[in-house]
mmCIF file of C-alpha atoms in Angstrom:
data_model
loop_
_atom_site.group_PDB
_atom_site.id
_atom_site.type_symbol
_atom_site.label_atom_id
_atom_site.label_comp_id
_atom_site.label_asym_id
_atom_site.label_seq_id
_atom_site.Cartn_x
_atom_site.Cartn_y
_atom_site.Cartn_z
ATOM 1 C CA MET A 5 164.756 86.706 82.589
ATOM 2 C CA THR A 6 165.367 87.211 78.215
ATOM 3 C CA VAL A 7 169.373 87.714 77.456
ATOM 4 C CA TYR A 8 168.347 89.751 74.236
ATOM 5 C CA SER A 9 172.293 89.450 73.545
ATOM 6 C CA LYS A 10 170.705 86.060 72.559
ATOM 7 C CA LEU A 11 168.465 86.787 70.252
ATOM 8 C CA PRO A 12 168.117 86.367 66.859
ATOM 9 C CA ASP A 13 167.504 89.853 64.809
ATOM 10 C CA THR A 14 163.644 88.489 63.936
ATOM 11 C CA GLU A 15 162.647 87.710 67.882
ATOM 12 C CA LEU A 16 164.741 91.436 68.906
ATOM 13 C CA THR A 17 161.780 92.486 66.015
ATOM 14 C CA THR A 18 159.086 91.305 67.308
ATOM 15 C CA LEU A 19 159.814 92.422 70.879
ATOM 16 C CA LEU A 20 160.729 96.013 69.155
ATOM 17 C CA LYS A 21 157.318 96.087 67.454
ATOM 18 C CA ASP A 22 155.596 95.595 70.943
ATOM 19 C CA GLY A 23 157.496 98.663 72.437
ATOM 20 C CA ASP A 24 160.331 97.187 73.932
ATOM 21 C CA GLN A 25 163.405 99.541 74.578
ATOM 22 C CA HIS A 26 165.723 96.540 75.595
ATOM 23 C CA ALA A 27 164.969 95.233 72.314
ATOM 24 C CA PHE A 28 165.988 98.229 70.585
ATOM 25 C CA THR A 29 168.671 99.096 72.394
ATOM 26 C CA GLU A 30 170.057 95.323 71.314
ATOM 27 C CA ILE A 31 169.174 95.953 67.746
ATOM 28 C CA TYR A 32 171.264 99.628 68.022
ATOM 29 C CA ASN A 33 174.365 97.925 69.558
ATOM 30 C CA ARG A 34 174.330 95.605 67.340
ATOM 31 C CA HIS A 35 173.486 97.736 63.964
ATOM 32 C CA TRP A 36 174.731 100.699 64.713
ATOM 33 C CA LYS A 37 178.796 100.481 64.004
ATOM 34 C CA LEU A 38 178.071 98.854 60.940
ATOM 35 C CA ILE A 39 175.292 101.100 59.318
ATOM 36 C CA TYR A 40 177.547 104.374 60.773
ATOM 37 C CA ALA A 41 180.499 102.216 58.548
ATOM 38 C CA HIS A 42 178.355 102.650 55.542
ATOM 39 C CA VAL A 43 176.471 106.027 55.792
ATOM 40 C CA TYR A 44 180.311 107.362 56.990
ATOM 41 C CA LYS A 45 181.943 105.699 54.085
ATOM 42 C CA MET A 46 179.305 107.517 51.447
ATOM 43 C CA LEU A 47 179.742 111.057 53.068
ATOM 44 C CA ARG A 48 182.972 110.846 54.156
ATOM 45 C CA ASP A 49 182.351 113.565 56.943
ATOM 46 C CA GLU A 50 181.840 112.339 60.793
ATOM 47 C CA ASP A 51 179.201 114.630 62.064
ATOM 48 C CA ASP A 52 176.534 113.821 58.924
ATOM 49 C CA ALA A 53 177.761 109.949 58.957
ATOM 50 C CA LYS A 54 176.100 110.302 62.829
ATOM 51 C CA ASP A 55 173.785 112.253 62.435
ATOM 52 C CA VAL A 56 172.240 110.225 59.666
ATOM 53 C CA VAL A 57 172.195 106.971 61.749
ATOM 54 C CA GLN A 58 170.854 108.579 64.341
ATOM 55 C CA GLU A 59 168.024 109.305 62.421
ATOM 56 C CA VAL A 60 167.907 105.894 61.022
ATOM 57 C CA PHE A 61 167.340 104.620 64.488
ATOM 58 C CA GLY A 62 165.509 107.085 65.735
ATOM 59 C CA ASN A 63 162.844 106.274 62.942
ATOM 60 C CA LEU A 64 163.333 102.674 63.192
ATOM 61 C CA TRP A 65 161.990 103.854 67.226
ATOM 62 C CA LEU A 66 158.990 105.975 66.432
ATOM 63 C CA ARG A 67 157.710 103.344 64.070
ATOM 64 C CA ALA A 68 158.534 100.190 65.531
ATOM 65 C CA ALA A 69 155.046 99.056 65.810
ATOM 66 C CA SER A 70 154.276 99.265 61.914
ATOM 67 C CA ILE A 71 157.505 97.240 61.434
ATOM 68 C CA LYS A 72 156.176 94.100 59.671
ATOM 69 C CA SER A 73 156.479 90.926 61.519
ATOM 70 C CA ALA A 74 158.624 88.941 58.943
ATOM 71 C CA THR A 75 160.793 92.070 57.898
ATOM 72 C CA ASN A 76 164.808 91.397 58.639
ATOM 73 C CA VAL A 77 165.415 94.616 60.216
ATOM 74 C CA SER A 78 168.649 94.662 59.040
ATOM 75 C CA GLY A 79 167.867 95.231 55.542
ATOM 76 C CA LEU A 80 165.769 97.619 56.845
ATOM 77 C CA LEU A 81 168.066 99.814 58.406
ATOM 78 C CA TYR A 82 170.501 99.750 55.017
ATOM 79 C CA ILE A 83 167.552 101.197 53.037
ATOM 80 C CA ALA A 84 166.375 103.929 55.595
ATOM 81 C CA ALA A 85 170.372 104.644 56.024
ATOM 82 C CA ARG A 86 170.631 104.953 52.049
ATOM 83 C CA ASN A 87 167.264 106.680 51.274
ATOM 84 C CA LYS A 88 168.168 109.345 54.158
ATOM 85 C CA VAL A 89 171.884 109.488 52.232
ATOM 86 C CA PHE A 90 169.773 109.647 48.897
ATOM 87 C CA ASP A 91 168.007 112.914 50.977
ATOM 88 C CA LEU A 92 170.837 114.592 51.995
ATOM 89 C CA ILE A 93 172.350 114.960 48.599
ATOM 90 C CA GLY A 94 169.318 115.907 47.352
ATOM 91 C CA LYS A 95 169.323 118.518 49.570
ATOM 92 C CA ASN A 96 172.639 119.645 47.979
ATOM 93 C CA LYS A 97 174.178 119.133 51.874
ATOM 94 C CA VAL A 98 176.296 117.454 50.315
ATOM 95 C CA ARG A 99 179.175 118.218 47.760
ATOM 96 C CA ALA A 100 178.129 116.687 44.027
ATOM 97 C CA ASP A 101 181.602 114.821 44.092
ATOM 98 C CA TYR A 102 180.011 112.494 46.868
ATOM 99 C CA ILE A 103 177.826 110.646 44.599
ATOM 100 C CA GLY A 104 180.136 108.325 43.412
ATOM 101 C CA GLU A 105 181.323 106.809 46.872
ATOM 102 C CA ILE A 106 177.352 105.662 46.997
ATOM 103 C CA ALA A 107 178.927 103.037 44.219
ATOM 104 C CA SER A 108 180.591 100.751 47.048
ATOM 105 C CA PHE A 109 177.284 100.984 49.097
ATOM 106 C CA ILE A 110 175.366 100.170 46.797
ATOM 107 C CA SER A 111 176.897 97.171 44.673
ATOM 108 C CA ASP A 112 178.559 95.698 47.465
ATOM 109 C CA SER A 113 177.790 92.431 47.045
ATOM 110 C CA SER A 114 178.246 91.470 50.807
ATOM 111 C CA ASN A 115 175.214 93.877 51.657
ATOM 112 C CA ALA A 116 172.510 91.596 49.934
ATOM 113 C CA GLN A 117 169.894 93.401 52.603
ATOM 114 C CA VAL A 118 169.713 96.138 49.458
ATOM 115 C CA ASP A 119 168.147 94.562 46.842
ATOM 116 C CA THR A 120 166.532 97.396 45.671
ATOM 117 C CA ILE A 121 167.717 100.682 44.044
ATOM 118 C CA ASP A 122 165.075 103.681 44.110
ATOM 119 C CA GLU A 123 163.890 104.496 40.698
ATOM 120 C CA LYS A 124 162.992 107.612 41.385
ATOM 121 C CA ARG A 125 166.389 108.949 42.767
ATOM 122 C CA ILE A 126 168.371 107.138 39.746
ATOM 123 C CA LEU A 127 166.454 109.488 37.207
ATOM 124 C CA GLU A 128 166.098 112.322 39.359
ATOM 125 C CA ILE A 129 170.232 111.922 39.167
ATOM 126 C CA LEU A 130 170.476 110.861 35.627
ATOM 127 C CA GLU A 131 168.511 114.028 34.275
ATOM 128 C CA ARG A 132 170.697 116.123 36.859
ATOM 129 C CA GLU A 133 173.627 114.808 34.916
ATOM 130 C CA ILE A 134 171.937 114.990 31.591
ATOM 131 C CA GLN A 135 171.060 119.066 32.395
ATOM 132 C CA LYS A 136 174.747 119.650 33.190
ATOM 133 C CA LEU A 137 175.675 118.635 29.519
ATOM 134 C CA PRO A 138 176.606 121.293 27.144
ATOM 135 C CA PRO A 139 173.355 122.786 25.191
ATOM 136 C CA LYS A 140 173.584 121.628 21.752
ATOM 137 C CA MET A 141 174.804 118.171 23.232
ATOM 138 C CA ARG A 142 171.897 117.970 25.747
ATOM 139 C CA GLU A 143 169.505 118.881 23.232
ATOM 140 C CA ILE A 144 170.833 116.059 20.419
ATOM 141 C CA PHE A 145 171.111 114.038 23.479
ATOM 142 C CA GLU A 146 166.846 114.184 24.682
ATOM 143 C CA LEU A 147 165.551 114.258 21.431
ATOM 144 C CA SER A 148 167.340 110.266 20.927
ATOM 145 C CA ARG A 149 166.221 109.187 24.149
ATOM 146 C CA LYS A 150 163.303 111.265 25.636
ATOM 147 C CA ASP A 151 161.860 111.780 21.757
ATOM 148 C CA ASP A 152 162.732 108.634 20.672
ATOM 149 C CA LEU A 153 164.443 110.627 17.362
ATOM 150 C CA SER A 154 166.267 108.940 14.984
ATOM 151 C CA HIS A 155 169.304 110.304 14.155
ATOM 152 C CA LYS A 156 168.301 110.874 11.071
ATOM 153 C CA GLU A 157 165.354 112.345 12.251
ATOM 154 C CA ILE A 158 167.171 114.043 14.404
ATOM 155 C CA ALA A 159 170.278 115.255 11.929
ATOM 156 C CA THR A 160 166.554 116.520 9.990
ATOM 157 C CA LYS A 161 165.213 118.457 12.395
ATOM 158 C CA LEU A 162 168.126 120.774 13.647
ATOM 159 C CA ASN A 163 170.136 121.244 9.682
ATOM 160 C CA ILE A 164 172.943 119.797 10.914
ATOM 161 C CA SER A 165 174.806 116.196 9.356
ATOM 162 C CA GLU A 166 173.390 112.786 10.997
ATOM 163 C CA GLN A 167 177.596 112.142 11.650
ATOM 164 C CA THR A 168 177.601 115.262 14.299
ATOM 165 C CA VAL A 169 174.276 113.694 15.814
ATOM 166 C CA LYS A 170 176.024 110.223 16.372
ATOM 167 C CA LYS A 171 179.484 112.575 17.375
ATOM 168 C CA GLN A 172 176.965 114.307 19.505
ATOM 169 C CA VAL A 173 174.737 111.123 21.341
ATOM 170 C CA GLN A 174 177.578 109.546 22.070
ATOM 171 C CA ASN A 175 180.182 112.186 23.782
ATOM 172 C CA ALA A 176 176.654 112.778 25.753
ATOM 173 C CA LEU A 177 176.587 109.110 26.679
ATOM 174 C CA LYS A 178 180.237 109.299 27.310
ATOM 175 C CA VAL A 179 180.145 111.678 30.080
ATOM 176 C CA ILE A 180 176.919 110.616 31.478
ATOM 177 C CA LYS A 181 177.381 106.649 31.880
ATOM 178 C CA PRO A 182 180.913 106.146 34.084
ATOM 179 C CA LYS A 183 179.035 108.386 36.398
ATOM 180 C CA LEU A 184 175.729 106.485 36.906
ATOM 181 C CA ASN A 185 178.101 103.141 36.509
ATOM 182 C CA ASP A 186 179.968 104.583 39.371
ATOM 183 C CA MET A 187 176.948 104.396 41.369
ATOM 184 C CA GLY A 188 176.510 100.504 39.981
ATOM 185 C CA ILE A 189 173.466 102.151 38.558
ATOM 186 C CA SER A 190 171.878 99.968 35.093
ATOM 187 C CA ILE A 191 168.739 100.371 35.446
ATOM 188 C CA ALA A 192 167.909 103.634 34.394
ATOM 189 C CA PHE A 193 170.141 102.797 31.472
ATOM 190 C CA LEU A 194 167.073 99.864 30.824
ATOM 191 C CA LEU A 195 164.285 102.970 30.709
ATOM 192 C CA LEU A 196 166.338 105.594 28.755
ATOM 193 C CA LEU A 197 169.972 105.322 27.475
ATOM 194 C CA ARG A 198 168.728 101.983 25.266
#
């Protein structure tokens, strides 16, 4: 008789792929508290956190057959939970001031399972922050970062001084960078904030 509690995650994952409900139950019991703790830390709402975790484990069971054999189930659960939290944020079901709470989850060095950040979502968050800038500052920032215009070109185009352009770009960065840095995001700056 198999003692599931003594099996490593890799064996449990193989059994799960074959539809073994006891393997799923062991994975659930082994990882639920930790996944819940991370989700709750980001959302600060018990009901939302429980819903997210339930959905993550429900999807794990429903998609068990498609899991790759060498998959680290712990990492899979972390990434799925993170993506569900991003979905909640994207649908405005969580207040915007909780975005900063994602930082401790994404940048947590003990959380080695989360190796990559979904760049598309980062860019969506970055774009949302840019859209919150005052109109003139946003226009100057977008001309600088998106259209790759120099400060001189922007000054000429908008009929303002280069110093004003420089100051507006610096102010925009001062507003945007801390919000993204709080989330442990530096990839966005490599792509857009050079």
